[in-house]
Backbone as JSON, one array per atom type, in Angstrom:
{
  "sequence": "QLSTSQPSPERVPSPEEQEWAGPEALCPGWLEDEAPDGEVPGDSGDPVDCATHAYERLQSALCQEGLPPTLDCSTEPRTGFGPLDMTICILGSPTPFLPVLLEGGTRCPGAMVLCLPPTWASRVPSEASPGAWSLLLSRGVSFKVGGHSALETFVPPRRANYVTGTFAPGDPEGGWVGGLARGLDCPTGG",
  "N": [[49.07, 162.29, 137.17], [49.42, 160.09, 139.92], [47.15, 157.65, 141.08], [45.75, 157.48, 144.3], [44.12, 155.59, 145.34], [42.86, 152.91, 147.36], [44.12, 149.55, 147.27], [42.33, 146.85, 145.76], [40.22, 144.75, 147.79], [40.11, 142.13, 146.96], [42.25, 139.46, 146.5], [44.69, 138.57, 144.16], [45.48, 135.35, 143.13], [48.72, 133.85, 143.43], [50.96, 132.61, 140.83], [51.81, 130.07, 141.71], [49.75, 129.3, 143.33], [47.59, 129.13, 141.69], [45.41, 126.93, 139.95], [46.47, 124.79, 137.48], [45.1, 124.19, 134.37], [46.01, 122.46, 132.49], [47.2, 120.97, 129.35], [44.98, 119.99, 128.04], [42.96, 121.85, 128.34], [43.82, 123.85, 126.67], [43.76, 122.74, 124.16], [41.31, 120.9, 123.42], [40.77, 117.38, 123.42], [43.29, 116.51, 122.64], [44.6, 114.44, 123.91], [43.34, 112.13, 123.18], [44.41, 110.07, 121.57], [46.27, 108.81, 123.12], [48.17, 106.08, 124.33], [46.65, 103.25, 125.98], [48.06, 102.31, 128.24], [49.43, 104.47, 129.08], [51.86, 104.92, 127.9], [54.11, 106.91, 126.06], [53.58, 107.77, 122.7], [55.94, 106.98, 120.16], [58.14, 106.27, 121.6], [59.04, 103.78, 121.0], [60.91, 103.62, 119.0], [60.18, 102.99, 116.47], [59.87, 104.2, 113.2], [57.35, 105.03, 112.22], [55.83, 105.41, 114.55], [57.43, 107.41, 115.64], [57.09, 109.5, 113.78], [54.34, 109.91, 114.06], [54.14, 110.71, 116.75], [55.74, 113.08, 116.71], [54.26, 114.58, 114.89], [51.89, 114.9, 116.32], [52.9, 116.46, 118.44], [53.49, 118.78, 117.01], [50.9, 119.55, 116.22], [49.78, 120.09, 118.72], [51.43, 122.23, 119.56], [50.79, 124.15, 117.6], [48.08, 124.51, 118.17], [48.24, 125.56, 120.78], [49.27, 128.02, 120.18], [47.16, 129.18, 118.99], [46.75, 128.69, 116.32], [45.72, 127.36, 113.09], [45.08, 123.81, 112.6], [47.28, 121.45, 110.96], [46.8, 120.84, 107.54], [46.02, 117.87, 105.8], [47.39, 117.19, 102.94], [48.56, 115.18, 101.61], [47.68, 113.2, 99.88], [47.47, 114.26, 97.39], [50.02, 114.65, 95.49], [52.62, 117.14, 95.41], [54.12, 118.7, 92.71], [56.7, 119.68, 90.33], [58.95, 121.01, 91.39], [62.04, 122.54, 91.01], [65.65, 122.93, 90.51], [66.06, 125.62, 91.15], [64.14, 126.34, 92.96], [63.49, 127.36, 96.27], [64.13, 125.57, 99.21], [63.93, 125.26, 102.51], [64.87, 123.22, 104.93], [63.86, 121.81, 107.96], [64.9, 119.53, 110.24], [63.56, 117.08, 112.4], [62.34, 117.72, 115.72], [59.47, 119.8, 116.01], [58.97, 121.78, 117.9], [61.16, 123.53, 119.03], [61.67, 125.04, 116.77], [59.4, 126.31, 115.89], [58.79, 129.18, 115.86], [60.57, 130.01, 113.81], [59.69, 128.5, 111.64], [57.1, 129.54, 111.31], [57.58, 132.3, 110.79], [59.2, 132.06, 108.53], [57.34, 130.86, 106.83], [55.66, 132.99, 106.42], [57.29, 134.9, 105.16], [58.42, 133.49, 102.99], [56.34, 131.78, 101.57], [55.6, 128.34, 101.66], [58.24, 127.55, 101.31], [59.51, 126.78, 103.66], [60.06, 123.75, 105.12], [59.19, 121.16, 107.2], [60.66, 118.26, 108.35], [59.69, 115.47, 109.85], [60.15, 112.59, 110.58], [62.96, 110.35, 109.87], [62.31, 108.84, 107.64], [61.08, 110.42, 105.78], [62.92, 111.65, 104.23], [65.79, 111.43, 102.04], [69.19, 110.62, 101.23], [71.19, 111.37, 98.5], [73.87, 110.91, 96.12], [75.56, 113.93, 95.39], [75.04, 115.91, 92.52], [76.26, 118.26, 91.94], [78.43, 118.64, 93.67], [81.03, 116.64, 93.93], [81.51, 113.84, 96.05], [79.94, 114.82, 98.06], [76.59, 114.99, 99.46], [73.13, 115.2, 98.46], [70.12, 116.27, 99.96], [67.01, 114.91, 99.75], [63.55, 115.45, 99.9], [60.75, 113.52, 100.4], [58.42, 113.86, 101.62], [56.78, 116.24, 103.77], [56.05, 118.89, 106.13], [54.82, 121.83, 105.13], [54.99, 125.4, 105.51], [52.91, 128.29, 105.53], [51.6, 131.63, 104.92], [50.1, 133.25, 107.73], [50.31, 131.24, 109.6], [49.42, 128.86, 108.59], [49.66, 125.43, 107.75], [50.69, 122.51, 105.93], [50.61, 119.05, 105.35], [52.52, 117.46, 103.07], [53.23, 115.56, 100.08], [55.98, 115.05, 97.98], [56.58, 114.78, 94.58], [58.57, 114.59, 91.85], [60.92, 113.86, 94.57], [61.7, 116.66, 96.69], [64.45, 118.88, 96.63], [66.58, 119.88, 99.26], [67.74, 123.13, 100.06], [68.86, 124.39, 102.18], [69.65, 123.27, 105.42], [68.67, 122.58, 108.73], [68.31, 121.64, 112.19], [67.44, 119.54, 115.03], [70.17, 118.97, 116.49], [71.16, 118.39, 118.95], [73.19, 116.8, 121.41], [72.21, 113.88, 123.06], [69.56, 114.31, 122.57], [66.75, 112.49, 121.57], [66.21, 112.47, 118.84], [68.49, 113.44, 117.77], [70.47, 111.7, 116.68], [69.5, 110.57, 114.16], [68.98, 112.96, 112.83], [71.5, 114.22, 112.71], [72.79, 112.28, 111.17], [71.43, 112.42, 108.67], [72.09, 115.02, 107.97], [74.83, 115.14, 107.64], [77.66, 115.89, 105.66], [76.41, 117.27, 103.49], [75.58, 118.94, 100.36], [74.67, 121.45, 100.67], [74.23, 124.51, 102.6], [74.39, 123.94, 106.11], [73.19, 124.04, 109.38], [72.93, 124.25, 112.98]],
  "CA": [[49.13, 162.12, 138.61], [49.13, 158.72, 140.32], [45.97, 157.46, 141.92], [46.06, 157.05, 145.67], [43.04, 154.73, 145.83], [43.27, 151.7, 148.07], [44.06, 148.35, 146.44], [41.11, 146.05, 145.9], [40.36, 143.73, 148.83], [40.28, 140.82, 146.34], [43.65, 139.14, 146.27], [44.93, 137.74, 142.99], [46.35, 134.24, 143.54], [50.03, 133.77, 142.78], [51.01, 131.5, 139.87], [51.95, 128.79, 142.41], [48.46, 128.97, 143.94], [46.58, 128.9, 140.67], [45.32, 125.55, 139.46], [46.74, 124.74, 136.05], [44.11, 123.35, 133.71], [46.72, 121.48, 131.66], [47.12, 121.16, 127.91], [43.65, 119.63, 127.57], [42.17, 123.08, 128.28], [44.29, 124.63, 125.53], [43.42, 122.05, 122.91], [40.51, 119.75, 123.81], [40.87, 116.17, 122.62], [44.64, 116.18, 122.18], [45.06, 113.22, 124.55], [42.5, 111.0, 122.8], [45.17, 108.99, 120.95], [47.29, 108.3, 124.03], [48.11, 104.64, 124.54], [45.93, 102.96, 127.21], [48.93, 102.09, 129.39], [50.1, 105.73, 129.39], [53.14, 105.03, 127.21], [54.14, 108.0, 125.1], [53.86, 107.29, 121.36], [57.23, 107.39, 119.64], [59.23, 105.74, 122.42], [59.41, 102.45, 120.54], [61.96, 103.67, 118.0], [59.56, 102.74, 115.19], [59.75, 105.47, 112.49], [55.94, 105.43, 112.1], [55.48, 105.97, 115.85], [58.2, 108.65, 115.77], [56.41, 110.5, 112.95], [53.04, 110.18, 114.67], [54.37, 111.49, 117.98], [56.21, 114.41, 116.33], [53.13, 115.27, 114.25], [50.98, 115.29, 117.42], [53.52, 117.59, 119.13], [53.3, 119.93, 116.15], [49.5, 119.98, 116.31], [49.61, 120.67, 120.05], [52.09, 123.53, 119.57], [49.99, 125.06, 116.78], [46.87, 124.78, 118.93], [48.59, 126.44, 121.89], [49.51, 129.36, 119.61], [45.92, 129.65, 118.38], [46.89, 128.55, 114.87], [44.94, 126.24, 112.55], [45.79, 122.53, 112.49], [47.9, 121.13, 109.68], [45.95, 120.17, 106.57], [46.65, 116.71, 105.18], [47.31, 117.27, 101.48], [49.53, 114.19, 101.16], [47.14, 112.31, 98.84], [47.64, 114.95, 96.11], [51.44, 115.03, 95.47], [53.07, 118.4, 94.84], [55.12, 118.45, 91.67], [57.23, 120.86, 89.66], [60.05, 121.7, 92.06], [63.29, 122.45, 90.27], [66.86, 123.3, 91.26], [66.03, 127.02, 91.57], [63.14, 126.52, 94.02], [64.08, 127.39, 97.61], [63.58, 124.66, 100.2], [64.64, 125.33, 103.78], [64.4, 122.02, 105.63], [64.14, 121.66, 109.38], [64.82, 118.11, 110.59], [63.33, 116.73, 113.79], [61.28, 118.27, 116.57], [58.93, 121.08, 115.57], [58.79, 122.74, 118.98], [62.12, 124.64, 119.12], [61.77, 125.78, 115.52], [58.1, 126.82, 115.47], [58.84, 130.58, 115.44], [61.28, 130.1, 112.53], [58.79, 127.94, 110.62], [55.99, 130.47, 111.1], [58.09, 133.5, 110.13], [59.61, 131.66, 107.19], [56.13, 130.64, 106.05], [55.12, 134.3, 106.08], [58.19, 135.58, 104.23], [58.62, 132.66, 101.79], [55.32, 130.74, 101.7], [55.86, 127.03, 101.07], [59.68, 127.23, 101.25], [59.89, 126.16, 104.94], [59.53, 122.39, 105.15], [59.55, 120.42, 108.41], [60.79, 116.82, 108.14], [59.52, 114.93, 111.2], [60.94, 111.37, 110.78], [63.98, 110.14, 108.84], [61.76, 108.17, 106.46], [60.56, 111.41, 104.84], [64.05, 112.23, 103.5], [66.83, 110.49, 101.6], [70.46, 111.21, 100.79], [71.67, 110.86, 97.21], [75.11, 111.58, 95.75], [75.36, 115.25, 94.81], [75.45, 116.1, 91.13], [77.03, 119.5, 91.87], [79.64, 118.57, 94.51], [81.49, 115.25, 94.09], [81.84, 113.44, 97.41], [78.92, 115.33, 98.98], [75.25, 114.41, 99.31], [71.96, 116.07, 98.4], [69.02, 115.78, 100.77], [65.75, 114.97, 99.02], [62.38, 115.28, 100.76], [59.6, 112.91, 99.74], [57.25, 114.3, 102.38], [57.11, 117.25, 104.75], [55.01, 119.85, 106.52], [55.22, 123.15, 104.66], [54.35, 126.49, 106.24], [52.47, 129.38, 104.68], [51.18, 132.85, 105.59], [49.05, 133.13, 108.73], [50.48, 130.04, 110.42], [48.83, 127.68, 107.95], [50.63, 124.39, 107.42], [50.12, 121.41, 105.16], [51.39, 117.82, 105.18], [52.57, 117.28, 101.62], [54.09, 114.57, 99.45], [56.64, 115.69, 96.85], [56.91, 113.87, 93.49], [59.68, 113.86, 92.46], [61.33, 114.44, 95.86], [62.13, 118.07, 96.68], [65.83, 119.03, 97.11], [66.79, 120.89, 100.3], [68.78, 124.12, 99.78], [69.45, 124.72, 103.48], [69.17, 122.28, 106.39], [68.96, 122.75, 110.14], [67.5, 120.7, 112.96], [67.75, 119.27, 116.44], [71.42, 118.23, 116.53], [71.62, 118.36, 120.35], [73.57, 115.51, 121.96], [71.27, 113.4, 124.06], [68.21, 114.41, 122.03], [66.45, 111.21, 120.92], [66.22, 112.63, 117.39], [69.79, 113.95, 117.36], [71.21, 110.73, 115.88], [69.07, 110.52, 112.76], [69.11, 114.29, 112.25], [72.91, 114.37, 112.37], [73.11, 111.36, 110.09], [70.93, 112.95, 107.41], [72.69, 116.32, 107.67], [76.29, 115.04, 107.49], [78.25, 115.89, 104.32], [75.49, 117.73, 102.45], [76.08, 119.92, 99.41], [74.0, 122.73, 100.92], [74.54, 125.0, 103.94], [73.76, 123.19, 107.19], [73.47, 124.64, 110.68], [72.1, 123.72, 114.05]],
  "C": [[48.72, 160.7, 138.96], [47.91, 158.68, 141.22], [46.41, 156.98, 143.3], [44.97, 156.16, 146.22], [43.62, 153.48, 146.47], [43.22, 150.51, 147.11], [42.78, 147.58, 146.75], [41.3, 145.0, 146.99], [40.52, 142.33, 148.23], [41.75, 140.6, 146.06], [43.77, 138.24, 145.05], [45.87, 136.62, 143.4], [47.67, 134.27, 142.76], [50.01, 132.62, 141.78], [51.12, 130.14, 140.56], [50.62, 128.33, 142.99], [47.38, 128.65, 142.92], [46.59, 127.44, 140.22], [45.52, 125.59, 137.95], [45.79, 123.75, 135.41], [44.75, 122.29, 132.83], [46.48, 121.72, 130.18], [45.74, 120.83, 127.35], [42.77, 120.88, 127.45], [42.57, 123.93, 127.09], [43.84, 124.04, 124.22], [42.63, 120.79, 123.23], [40.7, 118.58, 122.85], [42.26, 115.75, 122.25], [45.16, 114.9, 122.8], [44.3, 111.98, 124.09], [43.28, 109.82, 122.22], [46.24, 108.41, 121.85], [47.09, 106.8, 124.24], [47.44, 104.35, 125.88], [46.83, 102.78, 128.43], [49.72, 103.34, 129.77], [51.43, 105.9, 128.71], [53.05, 106.14, 126.17], [54.42, 107.43, 123.72], [55.22, 107.8, 120.9], [58.4, 106.85, 120.44], [59.75, 104.41, 121.9], [60.59, 102.46, 119.58], [61.44, 103.39, 116.6], [59.38, 104.07, 114.47], [58.31, 105.96, 112.36], [55.48, 106.05, 113.41], [56.18, 107.31, 116.06], [57.51, 109.77, 115.0], [55.08, 110.89, 113.57], [53.19, 111.06, 115.9], [54.81, 112.91, 117.65], [55.08, 115.22, 115.69], [52.14, 115.74, 115.32], [51.56, 116.46, 118.22], [53.35, 118.88, 118.32], [51.88, 120.45, 116.27], [49.22, 120.64, 117.66], [50.22, 122.07, 120.11], [51.3, 124.55, 118.75], [48.73, 125.47, 117.53], [47.14, 125.76, 120.07], [48.83, 127.87, 121.42], [48.26, 129.93, 118.97], [45.93, 129.57, 116.86], [46.09, 127.35, 114.37], [45.76, 124.95, 112.49], [46.33, 122.33, 111.07], [46.9, 120.41, 108.78], [46.7, 118.98, 105.99], [46.39, 116.76, 103.68], [48.18, 116.2, 100.84], [48.99, 113.27, 100.06], [47.23, 112.94, 97.45], [49.08, 115.45, 96.04], [51.69, 116.38, 94.82], [54.18, 118.09, 93.85], [55.71, 119.78, 91.2], [58.33, 121.6, 90.38], [61.33, 121.46, 91.28], [64.46, 122.91, 91.11], [66.86, 124.75, 91.74], [64.99, 127.3, 92.65], [63.82, 126.42, 95.37], [63.34, 126.4, 98.52], [64.47, 124.72, 101.43], [64.05, 124.22, 104.64], [64.82, 122.06, 107.1], [63.87, 120.2, 109.73], [64.51, 117.95, 112.07], [62.18, 117.46, 114.45], [60.78, 119.63, 116.09], [58.98, 122.16, 116.64], [59.85, 123.84, 119.03], [62.17, 125.53, 117.89], [60.45, 126.4, 115.07], [58.15, 128.3, 115.08], [59.52, 130.77, 114.07], [60.38, 129.6, 111.4], [57.67, 128.93, 110.29], [56.45, 131.73, 110.37], [58.53, 133.2, 108.71], [58.42, 131.43, 106.28], [55.48, 131.95, 105.62], [55.97, 134.97, 105.0], [58.39, 134.83, 102.92], [57.62, 131.51, 101.85], [55.68, 129.46, 100.95], [57.32, 126.63, 101.05], [60.17, 126.55, 102.53], [59.24, 124.78, 105.01], [60.09, 121.68, 106.38], [59.54, 118.93, 108.09], [60.77, 116.16, 109.51], [60.25, 113.61, 111.45], [61.96, 111.2, 109.66], [63.44, 109.5, 107.56], [61.21, 109.15, 105.43], [61.68, 112.02, 103.98], [65.0, 111.13, 103.07], [68.04, 111.28, 101.14], [70.85, 110.54, 99.48], [72.96, 111.57, 96.87], [74.82, 112.9, 95.02], [75.84, 115.29, 93.37], [76.38, 117.31, 91.01], [78.37, 119.43, 92.61], [80.06, 117.12, 94.7], [81.93, 114.97, 95.53], [80.84, 113.94, 98.45], [77.57, 114.67, 98.65], [74.21, 115.5, 99.18], [70.89, 115.44, 99.26], [67.73, 116.01, 100.0], [64.6, 114.65, 99.96], [61.23, 114.69, 99.96], [58.29, 113.34, 100.4], [57.71, 115.37, 103.36], [55.9, 118.11, 105.09], [55.51, 121.21, 106.08], [54.38, 124.21, 105.37], [54.07, 127.66, 105.3], [52.05, 130.57, 105.54], [50.06, 132.56, 106.6], [49.15, 131.89, 109.6], [49.83, 128.8, 109.85], [49.94, 126.7, 107.59], [49.92, 123.25, 106.71], [51.11, 120.25, 105.11], [51.34, 117.49, 103.7], [53.52, 116.15, 101.23], [54.67, 115.23, 98.22], [57.06, 114.63, 95.83], [57.34, 114.7, 92.3], [60.08, 114.52, 93.78], [61.94, 115.83, 95.68], [63.52, 118.18, 97.31], [65.92, 120.15, 98.13], [67.94, 121.8, 99.91], [69.49, 124.58, 101.04], [68.84, 123.75, 104.49], [69.59, 122.69, 107.8], [68.08, 121.75, 110.9], [67.98, 120.56, 114.37], [68.97, 118.36, 116.51], [71.93, 118.01, 117.95], [72.0, 116.96, 120.79], [72.59, 115.11, 123.05], [69.82, 113.52, 123.61], [67.91, 113.1, 121.31], [66.48, 111.3, 119.39], [67.58, 113.04, 116.87], [70.56, 113.02, 116.45], [70.79, 110.72, 114.43], [69.18, 111.87, 112.09], [70.56, 114.52, 111.82], [73.33, 113.49, 111.21], [72.64, 111.87, 108.73], [71.67, 114.22, 106.99], [74.18, 116.26, 107.39], [76.69, 115.05, 106.01], [77.34, 116.36, 103.21], [76.13, 118.78, 101.57], [75.41, 121.28, 99.58], [74.39, 123.23, 102.31], [73.73, 124.27, 105.0], [74.16, 123.85, 108.51], [72.55, 124.09, 111.74], [71.93, 124.69, 115.17]]
}
């Protein structure tokens, strides 16, 4: 039976009336590295700035989801990847692919690798498909169970078995993502 009690005299403010605390409330300190003039890092076109800005976006997204920050394991290179090891590479922005990265990290720990700037990957002629290219990752953010992620260096570079990314026209990263993904010897989708 439904209750016929009177609604509470306290009125809940609408979303438009509520004051938004901003991202600083979700993840304190995330703005500490902002440039003094307010310029957004990564706008310069410099690959280092691009990587830094994308990495900061990843950390912000992880924080907003209540997940641990990415561990920097890049000083201890990961080795031993062979042609049978699965590597699913996502090129570009982490934000649209975060659910895929997290689920992939749960189902295939370490197989999901996020490549943030073009300098972390290289194209080499394919040994298996003449006229095609293989994508090799020298660095990436890998995802594991529980939303854990790690920035890793791969020695020798790790071969991508599947590639996707932010191919959207007009996306600032779309150009380099499309360039790396063109003519690969592995399945590619966007």
